Amino acid sequence: IQEEALAKVEEASDLKELQAIKVSFLGKKGSLTQVLRGMGKLSPEERPVVGEIANQVREAITNAIETKNTVLENAALEEKLQSESIDVTLPGRPVKVGGPHLLTKVIEEIEDLFIGMGYEVREGPEVETDYFNFEALNLPKDHPARDMQDSFYITNELLLRTHTSPVQARTMQEYKGEKGFKMICPGRVYRRDTDDATHSHQFTQIEGLYVDKDVKMSDLKGVLNVFAKKMFGEDRKIRLRPSFFPFTEPSVEMDISCKVCDGKGCSVCKGTGWIEILGAGMVHPNVLEMAGYDPNVYSGFAFGMGPERIAMLKYGVNDIRQFYLNDSRFLKQFHQA
Ligand code: FA5
């Protein structure tokens, strides 16, 4: 029995097999156990002799199994370590990092440009009073021009601002009609417009206002010209067309000469070759007066532009809705831009 058992233990190749061998010799029905059970039938002289041998055999088998058990356990551990080892020399997986939204970048670019010309950056509330959004801008109740900007009213007196122009009146009030200043104000605005490729019901504007003694229309033209060239390139031309806003007189809209470029070169846009990007004008005397400035002493110019339209023109985006879809395939194209 001992020889047979030791040979089998030696051959065992895994822990399961070793366990089976242990049961077959030492278990309840194991062959050595059978021998021990049969001892009762032996004569009193034979019993101690056979008993001693049987005990020695059991000890030998038990020792052999334990030794083999340790060997097999170590082997199993070794194998596990091998198969689960980490190759630290493999290149890591890149961690995805975000970046500023294209619109944020364009707004910051415009801000930098005007900060360079001495403008301060201001903010105003998106939930605005009827007074600042309309009345202080020379748009009394029932004025037909209110229809130009279909509004989201919250109460009779509160609405989501339809443009950033209320910040003109707010800033003038803060300066109390006492001194000149230059400011721009970027922010979100809301209109009951139907969404399409160039219109959104929520979009951004950047307002600009320069109030001082002796500000002239030619100053406005000069500043807009610098802005257009810095933003779109030296070869761009601007065109001011007569327009109407109740808060400016005279009022203009600014077009920029438009070109489309592809791999083969650039050509002017289809249609007129011009694209409208902002509204502007000389601050209406009524607006100056309501905000505490004497229109006989002070004058000013103001403008309001749409950064989405500017970004579309500059980066070749053909649908304004792309800015709000949060499609990472669109967004990540501009992370390095
Ligand atoms: C105004 O909102 C005037 N407050 C601008 C102004 C300021 C004039 C100061 C004079 C003095 P208008 O509605 O045209 O004007 O809008 C200005 C710009 O906002 C447009 O040129 C366009 O670039 C952008 N814009 C207007 N409506 C939308 C829209 N639904 N979606 C995206 N951009 C728009």
mmCIF file of C-alpha atoms and ligand atoms in Angstrom:
data_model
loop_
_atom_site.group_PDB
_atom_site.id
_atom_site.type_symbol
_atom_site.label_atom_id
_atom_site.label_comp_id
_atom_site.label_asym_id
_atom_site.label_seq_id
_atom_site.Cartn_x
_atom_site.Cartn_y
_atom_site.Cartn_z
ATOM 1 C CA ILE A 1 0.000 0.000 0.000
ATOM 2 C CA GLN A 2 2.731 2.455 0.956
ATOM 3 C CA GLU A 3 4.628 1.993 -2.293
ATOM 4 C CA GLU A 4 1.502 2.352 -4.359
ATOM 5 C CA ALA A 5 0.413 5.463 -2.430
ATOM 6 C CA LEU A 6 3.811 7.202 -2.609
ATOM 7 C CA ALA A 7 4.053 6.533 -6.339
ATOM 8 C CA LYS A 8 0.603 8.024 -6.942
ATOM 9 C CA VAL A 9 1.339 11.048 -4.754
ATOM 10 C CA GLU A 10 4.540 11.626 -6.702
ATOM 11 C CA GLU A 11 2.633 11.550 -9.991
ATOM 12 C CA ALA A 12 -0.205 13.838 -8.891
ATOM 13 C CA SER A 13 -0.227 16.922 -11.095
ATOM 14 C CA ASP A 14 -2.748 19.132 -9.292
ATOM 15 C CA LEU A 15 -4.380 19.684 -5.904
ATOM 16 C CA LYS A 16 -7.633 18.021 -6.896
ATOM 17 C CA GLU A 17 -5.898 14.804 -7.900
ATOM 18 C CA LEU A 18 -3.905 14.814 -4.664
ATOM 19 C CA GLN A 19 -7.104 15.144 -2.634
ATOM 20 C CA ALA A 20 -8.586 12.133 -4.478
ATOM 21 C CA ILE A 21 -5.481 10.065 -3.668
ATOM 22 C CA LYS A 22 -5.721 11.061 0.002
ATOM 23 C CA VAL A 23 -9.351 9.872 0.113
ATOM 24 C CA SER A 24 -8.573 6.604 -1.676
ATOM 25 C CA PHE A 25 -5.948 5.619 0.939
ATOM 26 C CA LEU A 26 -6.798 7.412 4.144
ATOM 27 C CA GLY A 27 -10.499 8.171 3.704
ATOM 28 C CA LYS A 28 -13.296 6.203 5.416
ATOM 29 C CA LYS A 29 -13.280 3.608 2.658
ATOM 30 C CA GLY A 30 -9.582 3.989 1.874
ATOM 31 C CA SER A 31 -7.384 0.933 1.526
ATOM 32 C CA LEU A 32 -5.260 1.662 4.617
ATOM 33 C CA THR A 33 -8.383 2.312 6.661
ATOM 34 C CA GLN A 34 -9.679 -1.104 5.579
ATOM 35 C CA VAL A 35 -6.491 -2.716 6.939
ATOM 36 C CA LEU A 36 -6.866 -0.946 10.271
ATOM 37 C CA ARG A 37 -10.498 -2.023 10.488
ATOM 38 C CA GLY A 38 -9.542 -5.649 9.911
ATOM 39 C CA MET A 39 -7.197 -5.610 12.896
ATOM 40 C CA GLY A 40 -9.916 -6.970 15.161
ATOM 41 C CA LYS A 41 -9.679 -10.290 13.422
ATOM 42 C CA LEU A 42 -5.983 -10.680 14.142
ATOM 43 C CA SER A 43 -4.507 -12.600 17.045
ATOM 44 C CA PRO A 44 -3.383 -10.577 20.118
ATOM 45 C CA GLU A 45 0.250 -11.224 19.185
ATOM 46 C CA GLU A 46 -0.121 -10.015 15.630
ATOM 47 C CA ARG A 47 -2.100 -6.870 16.512
ATOM 48 C CA PRO A 48 0.728 -4.633 17.882
ATOM 49 C CA VAL A 49 3.048 -5.623 15.037
ATOM 50 C CA VAL A 50 0.518 -4.933 12.272
ATOM 51 C CA GLY A 51 -0.709 -1.839 14.145
ATOM 52 C CA GLU A 52 2.749 -0.338 14.264
ATOM 53 C CA ILE A 53 3.395 -1.016 10.578
ATOM 54 C CA ALA A 54 0.015 0.441 9.641
ATOM 55 C CA ASN A 55 0.755 3.583 11.661
ATOM 56 C CA GLN A 56 4.122 3.992 9.991
ATOM 57 C CA VAL A 57 2.508 3.593 6.581
ATOM 58 C CA ARG A 58 -0.125 6.199 7.467
ATOM 59 C CA GLU A 59 2.503 8.619 8.633
ATOM 60 C CA ALA A 60 4.577 8.112 5.499
ATOM 61 C CA ILE A 61 1.580 8.645 3.231
ATOM 62 C CA THR A 62 0.399 11.711 5.226
ATOM 63 C CA ASN A 63 3.862 13.259 5.076
ATOM 64 C CA ALA A 64 4.191 12.603 1.383
ATOM 65 C CA ILE A 65 0.786 14.170 0.731
ATOM 66 C CA GLU A 66 1.642 17.253 2.784
ATOM 67 C CA THR A 67 4.936 17.758 1.043
ATOM 68 C CA LYS A 68 3.328 17.331 -2.355
ATOM 69 C CA ASN A 69 0.523 19.669 -1.309
ATOM 70 C CA THR A 70 3.011 22.443 -0.578
ATOM 71 C CA VAL A 71 4.772 21.871 -3.890
ATOM 72 C CA LEU A 72 1.515 21.961 -5.855
ATOM 73 C CA GLU A 73 0.242 25.053 -3.986
ATOM 74 C CA ASN A 74 3.419 26.931 -4.745
ATOM 75 C CA ALA A 75 3.185 25.911 -8.389
ATOM 76 C CA ALA A 76 -0.439 27.105 -8.574
ATOM 77 C CA LEU A 77 0.503 30.448 -6.990
ATOM 78 C CA GLU A 78 3.408 30.862 -9.362
ATOM 79 C CA GLU A 79 1.159 30.195 -12.349
ATOM 80 C CA LYS A 80 -1.420 32.710 -11.114
ATOM 81 C CA LEU A 81 1.259 35.369 -10.644
ATOM 82 C CA GLN A 82 2.575 34.702 -14.122
ATOM 83 C CA SER A 83 -0.813 34.966 -15.799
ATOM 84 C CA GLU A 84 -1.865 38.079 -13.859
ATOM 85 C CA SER A 85 1.376 39.974 -14.075
ATOM 86 C CA ILE A 86 1.254 43.560 -15.394
ATOM 87 C CA ASP A 87 3.603 44.642 -18.108
ATOM 88 C CA VAL A 88 4.623 48.060 -16.847
ATOM 89 C CA THR A 89 6.438 48.813 -20.094
ATOM 90 C CA LEU A 90 3.172 48.833 -22.124
ATOM 91 C CA PRO A 91 2.123 52.352 -23.185
ATOM 92 C CA GLY A 92 -0.811 53.688 -21.089
ATOM 93 C CA ARG A 93 -4.259 54.429 -22.448
ATOM 94 C CA PRO A 94 -4.625 58.188 -23.022
ATOM 95 C CA VAL A 95 -6.980 59.955 -20.588
ATOM 96 C CA LYS A 96 -9.594 61.973 -22.452
ATOM 97 C CA VAL A 97 -9.516 65.626 -21.481
ATOM 98 C CA GLY A 98 -12.073 68.248 -22.464
ATOM 99 C CA GLY A 99 -11.437 71.741 -23.710
ATOM 100 C CA PRO A 100 -13.256 75.039 -23.880
ATOM 101 C CA HIS A 101 -16.325 75.144 -26.128
ATOM 102 C CA LEU A 102 -15.791 76.830 -29.500
ATOM 103 C CA LEU A 103 -18.280 79.530 -28.542
ATOM 104 C CA THR A 104 -16.448 80.223 -25.260
ATOM 105 C CA LYS A 105 -13.212 80.586 -27.184
ATOM 106 C CA VAL A 106 -14.686 83.014 -29.699
ATOM 107 C CA ILE A 107 -16.253 85.099 -26.925
ATOM 108 C CA GLU A 108 -12.926 85.214 -25.069
ATOM 109 C CA GLU A 109 -11.127 86.173 -28.262
ATOM 110 C CA ILE A 110 -13.550 89.077 -28.809
ATOM 111 C CA GLU A 111 -13.223 90.103 -25.155
ATOM 112 C CA ASP A 112 -9.405 90.169 -25.428
ATOM 113 C CA LEU A 113 -9.636 92.308 -28.511
ATOM 114 C CA PHE A 114 -11.799 94.945 -26.850
ATOM 115 C CA ILE A 115 -9.921 94.808 -23.532
ATOM 116 C CA GLY A 116 -6.878 95.732 -25.654
ATOM 117 C CA MET A 117 -8.767 98.846 -26.801
ATOM 118 C CA GLY A 118 -9.543 99.907 -23.225
ATOM 119 C CA TYR A 119 -12.990 98.353 -22.731
ATOM 120 C CA GLU A 120 -14.064 96.904 -19.368
ATOM 121 C CA VAL A 121 -16.067 93.622 -19.337
ATOM 122 C CA ARG A 122 -19.445 93.767 -17.578
ATOM 123 C CA GLU A 123 -22.321 91.412 -16.900
ATOM 124 C CA GLY A 124 -26.055 91.818 -16.403
ATOM 125 C CA PRO A 125 -28.983 89.621 -15.338
ATOM 126 C CA GLU A 126 -30.572 87.175 -17.788
ATOM 127 C CA VAL A 127 -33.940 87.637 -16.074
ATOM 128 C CA GLU A 128 -34.502 91.302 -16.781
ATOM 129 C CA THR A 129 -37.148 93.897 -16.055
ATOM 130 C CA ASP A 130 -39.349 95.236 -18.819
ATOM 131 C CA TYR A 131 -37.933 98.661 -17.922
ATOM 132 C CA PHE A 132 -34.264 97.854 -18.704
ATOM 133 C CA ASN A 133 -34.942 95.498 -21.608
ATOM 134 C CA PHE A 134 -37.277 97.930 -23.398
ATOM 135 C CA GLU A 135 -38.327 101.186 -21.779
ATOM 136 C CA ALA A 136 -34.897 102.535 -20.860
ATOM 137 C CA LEU A 137 -33.914 101.794 -24.458
ATOM 138 C CA ASN A 138 -36.542 104.112 -25.895
ATOM 139 C CA LEU A 139 -39.046 101.308 -26.431
ATOM 140 C CA PRO A 140 -42.145 102.356 -24.468
ATOM 141 C CA LYS A 141 -45.003 99.900 -23.889
ATOM 142 C CA ASP A 142 -46.973 99.310 -27.109
ATOM 143 C CA HIS A 143 -44.036 100.451 -29.249
ATOM 144 C CA PRO A 144 -44.296 98.396 -32.462
ATOM 145 C CA ALA A 145 -40.521 97.764 -32.516
ATOM 146 C CA ARG A 146 -40.957 95.471 -29.505
ATOM 147 C CA ASP A 147 -42.170 92.919 -32.033
ATOM 148 C CA MET A 148 -38.671 92.812 -33.532
ATOM 149 C CA GLN A 149 -37.688 90.694 -30.547
ATOM 150 C CA ASP A 150 -40.458 88.268 -29.620
ATOM 151 C CA SER A 151 -40.049 87.751 -25.881
ATOM 152 C CA PHE A 152 -40.396 85.121 -23.154
ATOM 153 C CA TYR A 153 -42.261 86.911 -20.345
ATOM 154 C CA ILE A 154 -42.132 85.526 -16.804
ATOM 155 C CA THR A 155 -44.504 88.030 -15.213
ATOM 156 C CA ASN A 156 -45.917 91.322 -16.539
ATOM 157 C CA GLU A 157 -42.744 93.099 -15.568
ATOM 158 C CA LEU A 158 -40.089 90.343 -15.817
ATOM 159 C CA LEU A 159 -38.797 88.592 -18.910
ATOM 160 C CA LEU A 160 -35.782 86.691 -20.227
ATOM 161 C CA ARG A 161 -33.707 89.453 -21.793
ATOM 162 C CA THR A 162 -34.018 89.534 -25.574
ATOM 163 C CA HIS A 163 -30.642 91.228 -26.083
ATOM 164 C CA THR A 164 -27.658 92.443 -24.034
ATOM 165 C CA SER A 165 -28.611 96.113 -24.602
ATOM 166 C CA PRO A 166 -30.224 96.501 -21.116
ATOM 167 C CA VAL A 167 -26.665 96.409 -19.745
ATOM 168 C CA GLN A 168 -26.105 99.724 -21.585
ATOM 169 C CA ALA A 169 -28.729 101.424 -19.404
ATOM 170 C CA ARG A 170 -27.545 99.638 -16.245
ATOM 171 C CA THR A 171 -23.926 100.724 -16.793
ATOM 172 C CA MET A 172 -24.833 104.335 -17.573
ATOM 173 C CA GLN A 173 -26.913 104.496 -14.385
ATOM 174 C CA GLU A 174 -23.946 103.218 -12.395
ATOM 175 C CA TYR A 175 -21.683 105.930 -13.789
ATOM 176 C CA LYS A 176 -24.411 108.450 -12.822
ATOM 177 C CA GLY A 177 -23.991 110.589 -15.927
ATOM 178 C CA GLU A 178 -20.719 111.874 -14.578
ATOM 179 C CA LYS A 179 -17.954 110.426 -16.699
ATOM 180 C CA GLY A 180 -17.111 108.638 -19.924
ATOM 181 C CA PHE A 181 -16.464 104.882 -20.131
ATOM 182 C CA LYS A 182 -16.052 101.981 -22.533
ATOM 183 C CA MET A 183 -17.586 98.590 -21.812
ATOM 184 C CA ILE A 184 -18.495 95.304 -23.449
ATOM 185 C CA CYS A 185 -20.978 92.786 -22.084
ATOM 186 C CA PRO A 186 -21.125 89.162 -23.248
ATOM 187 C CA GLY A 187 -24.094 87.022 -22.214
ATOM 188 C CA ARG A 188 -27.014 84.763 -23.048
ATOM 189 C CA VAL A 189 -30.209 86.124 -24.568
ATOM 190 C CA TYR A 190 -33.578 84.543 -25.360
ATOM 191 C CA ARG A 191 -36.153 85.071 -28.110
ATOM 192 C CA ARG A 192 -39.235 83.306 -29.336
ATOM 193 C CA ASP A 193 -37.512 82.597 -32.654
ATOM 194 C CA THR A 194 -38.029 79.358 -34.532
ATOM 195 C CA ASP A 195 -34.789 77.387 -34.582
ATOM 196 C CA ASP A 196 -33.131 76.910 -37.967
ATOM 197 C CA ALA A 197 -29.583 76.842 -39.360
ATOM 198 C CA THR A 198 -28.907 80.490 -38.428
ATOM 199 C CA HIS A 199 -31.453 81.169 -35.652
ATOM 200 C CA SER A 200 -31.684 79.827 -32.134
ATOM 201 C CA HIS A 201 -34.245 80.664 -29.413
ATOM 202 C CA GLN A 202 -31.326 81.017 -27.012
ATOM 203 C CA PHE A 203 -28.066 82.468 -28.212
ATOM 204 C CA THR A 204 -25.311 84.819 -27.086
ATOM 205 C CA GLN A 205 -24.601 88.458 -27.776
ATOM 206 C CA ILE A 206 -21.775 90.822 -27.009
ATOM 207 C CA GLU A 207 -22.843 94.385 -26.356
ATOM 208 C CA GLY A 208 -20.438 97.281 -26.701
ATOM 209 C CA LEU A 209 -20.895 100.846 -25.443
ATOM 210 C CA TYR A 210 -18.613 103.860 -25.544
ATOM 211 C CA VAL A 211 -19.896 107.037 -23.912
ATOM 212 C CA ASP A 212 -17.872 110.234 -23.627
ATOM 213 C CA LYS A 213 -17.752 113.838 -24.662
ATOM 214 C CA ASP A 214 -17.472 114.068 -28.430
ATOM 215 C CA VAL A 215 -17.840 110.426 -29.536
ATOM 216 C CA LYS A 216 -18.542 110.347 -33.267
ATOM 217 C CA MET A 217 -19.897 107.946 -35.883
ATOM 218 C CA SER A 218 -16.418 107.757 -37.417
ATOM 219 C CA ASP A 219 -15.140 106.390 -34.062
ATOM 220 C CA LEU A 220 -17.697 103.588 -34.326
ATOM 221 C CA LYS A 221 -16.656 102.796 -37.867
ATOM 222 C CA GLY A 222 -12.980 102.782 -36.883
ATOM 223 C CA VAL A 223 -13.486 100.406 -33.952
ATOM 224 C CA LEU A 224 -15.656 98.014 -35.986
ATOM 225 C CA ASN A 225 -13.089 98.022 -38.771
ATOM 226 C CA VAL A 226 -10.279 97.078 -36.365
ATOM 227 C CA PHE A 227 -12.495 94.373 -34.849
ATOM 228 C CA ALA A 228 -13.356 92.832 -38.249
ATOM 229 C CA LYS A 229 -9.761 92.793 -39.458
ATOM 230 C CA LYS A 230 -8.363 91.346 -36.229
ATOM 231 C CA MET A 231 -11.099 88.719 -36.102
ATOM 232 C CA PHE A 232 -11.265 87.664 -39.733
ATOM 233 C CA GLY A 233 -8.057 88.858 -41.388
ATOM 234 C CA GLU A 234 -6.609 92.011 -42.940
ATOM 235 C CA ASP A 235 -8.176 91.350 -46.338
ATOM 236 C CA ARG A 236 -11.730 91.682 -45.003
ATOM 237 C CA LYS A 237 -13.845 94.750 -45.732
ATOM 238 C CA ILE A 238 -16.763 96.052 -43.696
ATOM 239 C CA ARG A 239 -19.915 97.739 -44.905
ATOM 240 C CA LEU A 240 -22.341 99.759 -42.794
ATOM 241 C CA ARG A 241 -25.950 99.686 -44.011
ATOM 242 C CA PRO A 242 -28.640 102.049 -42.701
ATOM 243 C CA SER A 243 -30.945 100.258 -40.297
ATOM 244 C CA PHE A 244 -33.306 100.954 -37.422
ATOM 245 C CA PHE A 245 -33.056 100.383 -33.676
ATOM 246 C CA PRO A 246 -35.126 102.551 -31.304
ATOM 247 C CA PHE A 247 -32.126 103.012 -29.008
ATOM 248 C CA THR A 248 -29.672 104.311 -31.639
ATOM 249 C CA GLU A 249 -29.866 107.194 -34.117
ATOM 250 C CA PRO A 250 -28.573 106.817 -36.720
ATOM 251 C CA SER A 251 -28.595 103.019 -36.725
ATOM 252 C CA VAL A 252 -26.576 100.677 -38.911
ATOM 253 C CA GLU A 253 -26.032 97.034 -39.533
ATOM 254 C CA MET A 254 -22.544 95.846 -40.267
ATOM 255 C CA ASP A 255 -21.775 93.390 -43.022
ATOM 256 C CA ILE A 256 -18.445 91.760 -43.526
ATOM 257 C CA SER A 257 -17.094 90.704 -46.911
ATOM 258 C CA CYS A 258 -17.506 86.989 -46.976
ATOM 259 C CA LYS A 259 -15.320 84.385 -48.580
ATOM 260 C CA VAL A 260 -15.342 80.636 -48.544
ATOM 261 C CA CYS A 261 -12.120 78.681 -48.714
ATOM 262 C CA ASP A 262 -11.518 75.066 -49.626
ATOM 263 C CA GLY A 263 -8.453 73.033 -50.584
ATOM 264 C CA LYS A 264 -8.226 74.800 -53.975
ATOM 265 C CA GLY A 265 -8.426 78.405 -52.744
ATOM 266 C CA CYS A 266 -10.891 81.086 -51.671
ATOM 267 C CA SER A 267 -13.809 82.777 -53.418
ATOM 268 C CA VAL A 268 -16.523 85.238 -52.367
ATOM 269 C CA CYS A 269 -19.704 83.803 -50.820
ATOM 270 C CA LYS A 270 -22.690 83.142 -53.019
ATOM 271 C CA GLY A 271 -25.339 85.873 -53.177
ATOM 272 C CA THR A 272 -24.166 89.370 -52.303
ATOM 273 C CA GLY A 273 -20.747 88.356 -50.951
ATOM 274 C CA TRP A 274 -21.555 90.116 -47.644
ATOM 275 C CA ILE A 275 -22.759 88.688 -44.321
ATOM 276 C CA GLU A 276 -24.451 90.621 -41.508
ATOM 277 C CA ILE A 277 -22.843 90.157 -38.104
ATOM 278 C CA LEU A 278 -23.992 93.010 -35.894
ATOM 279 C CA GLY A 279 -26.277 95.953 -35.253
ATOM 280 C CA ALA A 280 -24.920 99.305 -34.074
ATOM 281 C CA GLY A 281 -25.429 103.055 -34.005
ATOM 282 C CA MET A 282 -25.060 106.321 -32.109
ATOM 283 C CA VAL A 283 -26.777 106.133 -28.705
ATOM 284 C CA HIS A 284 -30.195 107.830 -28.954
ATOM 285 C CA PRO A 285 -30.361 111.106 -26.941
ATOM 286 C CA ASN A 286 -33.445 109.771 -25.102
ATOM 287 C CA VAL A 287 -31.463 106.747 -23.899
ATOM 288 C CA LEU A 288 -28.606 108.932 -22.640
ATOM 289 C CA GLU A 289 -31.028 111.252 -20.887
ATOM 290 C CA MET A 290 -33.071 108.486 -19.213
ATOM 291 C CA ALA A 291 -29.841 107.020 -17.812
ATOM 292 C CA GLY A 292 -28.703 110.376 -16.420
ATOM 293 C CA TYR A 293 -26.345 111.630 -19.143
ATOM 294 C CA ASP A 294 -26.811 115.107 -20.653
ATOM 295 C CA PRO A 295 -27.094 114.496 -24.433
ATOM 296 C CA ASN A 296 -25.845 118.022 -25.063
ATOM 297 C CA VAL A 297 -22.553 117.167 -23.374
ATOM 298 C CA TYR A 298 -22.167 113.435 -23.881
ATOM 299 C CA SER A 299 -22.549 111.223 -26.926
ATOM 300 C CA GLY A 300 -21.823 107.567 -27.522
ATOM 301 C CA PHE A 301 -21.920 104.610 -29.829
ATOM 302 C CA ALA A 302 -23.183 101.093 -29.167
ATOM 303 C CA PHE A 303 -23.118 97.775 -30.963
ATOM 304 C CA GLY A 304 -24.518 94.287 -30.415
ATOM 305 C CA MET A 305 -23.091 91.250 -32.143
ATOM 306 C CA GLY A 306 -23.887 87.533 -32.285
ATOM 307 C CA PRO A 307 -20.829 85.403 -31.428
ATOM 308 C CA GLU A 308 -22.470 82.250 -32.854
ATOM 309 C CA ARG A 309 -22.727 83.877 -36.283
ATOM 310 C CA ILE A 310 -19.143 85.132 -35.972
ATOM 311 C CA ALA A 311 -17.885 81.667 -34.986
ATOM 312 C CA MET A 312 -19.838 80.128 -37.874
ATOM 313 C CA LEU A 313 -18.199 82.509 -40.304
ATOM 314 C CA LYS A 314 -14.720 82.136 -38.909
ATOM 315 C CA TYR A 315 -14.668 78.355 -38.439
ATOM 316 C CA GLY A 316 -16.965 77.260 -41.265
ATOM 317 C CA VAL A 317 -19.781 75.930 -39.029
ATOM 318 C CA ASN A 318 -22.878 75.596 -41.197
ATOM 319 C CA ASP A 319 -25.578 75.121 -38.556
ATOM 320 C CA ILE A 320 -26.012 77.186 -35.365
ATOM 321 C CA ARG A 321 -27.601 74.180 -33.599
ATOM 322 C CA GLN A 322 -24.173 72.484 -33.560
ATOM 323 C CA PHE A 323 -23.207 74.803 -30.695
ATOM 324 C CA TYR A 324 -25.914 73.378 -28.448
ATOM 325 C CA LEU A 325 -26.068 69.678 -29.372
ATOM 326 C CA ASN A 326 -23.021 68.746 -27.271
ATOM 327 C CA ASP A 327 -21.923 66.265 -29.910
ATOM 328 C CA SER A 328 -18.333 65.490 -28.924
ATOM 329 C CA ARG A 329 -17.434 64.767 -32.578
ATOM 330 C CA PHE A 330 -18.175 68.442 -33.296
ATOM 331 C CA LEU A 331 -16.733 69.868 -30.080
ATOM 332 C CA LYS A 332 -13.381 68.123 -30.150
ATOM 333 C CA GLN A 333 -12.554 69.420 -33.631
ATOM 334 C CA PHE A 334 -11.981 72.806 -32.035
ATOM 335 C CA HIS A 335 -10.047 71.805 -28.915
ATOM 336 C CA GLN A 336 -6.784 72.752 -30.567
ATOM 337 C CA ALA A 337 -8.188 75.534 -32.793
HETATM 338 C C1 FA5 B 1 -30.116 93.625 -31.378
HETATM 339 O O1 FA5 B 1 -30.337 92.694 -30.617
HETATM 340 C C2 FA5 B 1 -29.642 94.940 -30.880
HETATM 341 N N1 FA5 B 1 -29.744 94.980 -29.447
HETATM 342 C C3 FA5 B 1 -28.224 95.177 -31.328
HETATM 343 C C4 FA5 B 1 -27.767 96.582 -31.112
HETATM 344 C C5 FA5 B 1 -27.026 96.887 -29.983
HETATM 345 C C6 FA5 B 1 -28.052 97.590 -32.025
HETATM 346 C C7 FA5 B 1 -26.609 98.186 -29.766
HETATM 347 C C8 FA5 B 1 -27.641 98.866 -31.825
HETATM 348 C C9 FA5 B 1 -26.919 99.168 -30.679
HETATM 349 P P1 FA5 B 1 -30.480 92.202 -33.549
HETATM 350 O O2 FA5 B 1 -31.800 91.689 -33.198
HETATM 351 O O3 FA5 B 1 -30.213 92.511 -35.002
HETATM 352 O O4 FA5 B 1 -30.124 93.483 -32.721
HETATM 353 O O5 FA5 B 1 -29.391 91.147 -33.074
HETATM 354 C C10 FA5 B 1 -28.007 91.407 -33.102
HETATM 355 C C11 FA5 B 1 -27.205 90.203 -33.588
HETATM 356 O O6 FA5 B 1 -27.585 89.042 -32.830
HETATM 357 C C12 FA5 B 1 -27.509 89.815 -35.035
HETATM 358 O O7 FA5 B 1 -26.696 90.554 -35.919
HETATM 359 C C13 FA5 B 1 -27.154 88.348 -35.046
HETATM 360 O O8 FA5 B 1 -25.748 88.192 -35.187
HETATM 361 C C14 FA5 B 1 -27.548 87.887 -33.665
HETATM 362 N N2 FA5 B 1 -28.874 87.236 -33.646
HETATM 363 C C15 FA5 B 1 -30.115 87.814 -33.678
HETATM 364 N N3 FA5 B 1 -31.083 86.901 -33.597
HETATM 365 C C16 FA5 B 1 -30.477 85.687 -33.499
HETATM 366 C C17 FA5 B 1 -30.937 84.330 -33.363
HETATM 367 N N4 FA5 B 1 -32.214 84.024 -33.267
HETATM 368 N N5 FA5 B 1 -30.015 83.347 -33.294
HETATM 369 C C18 FA5 B 1 -28.699 83.644 -33.347
HETATM 370 N N6 FA5 B 1 -28.198 84.888 -33.464
HETATM 371 C C19 FA5 B 1 -29.075 85.902 -33.546
#
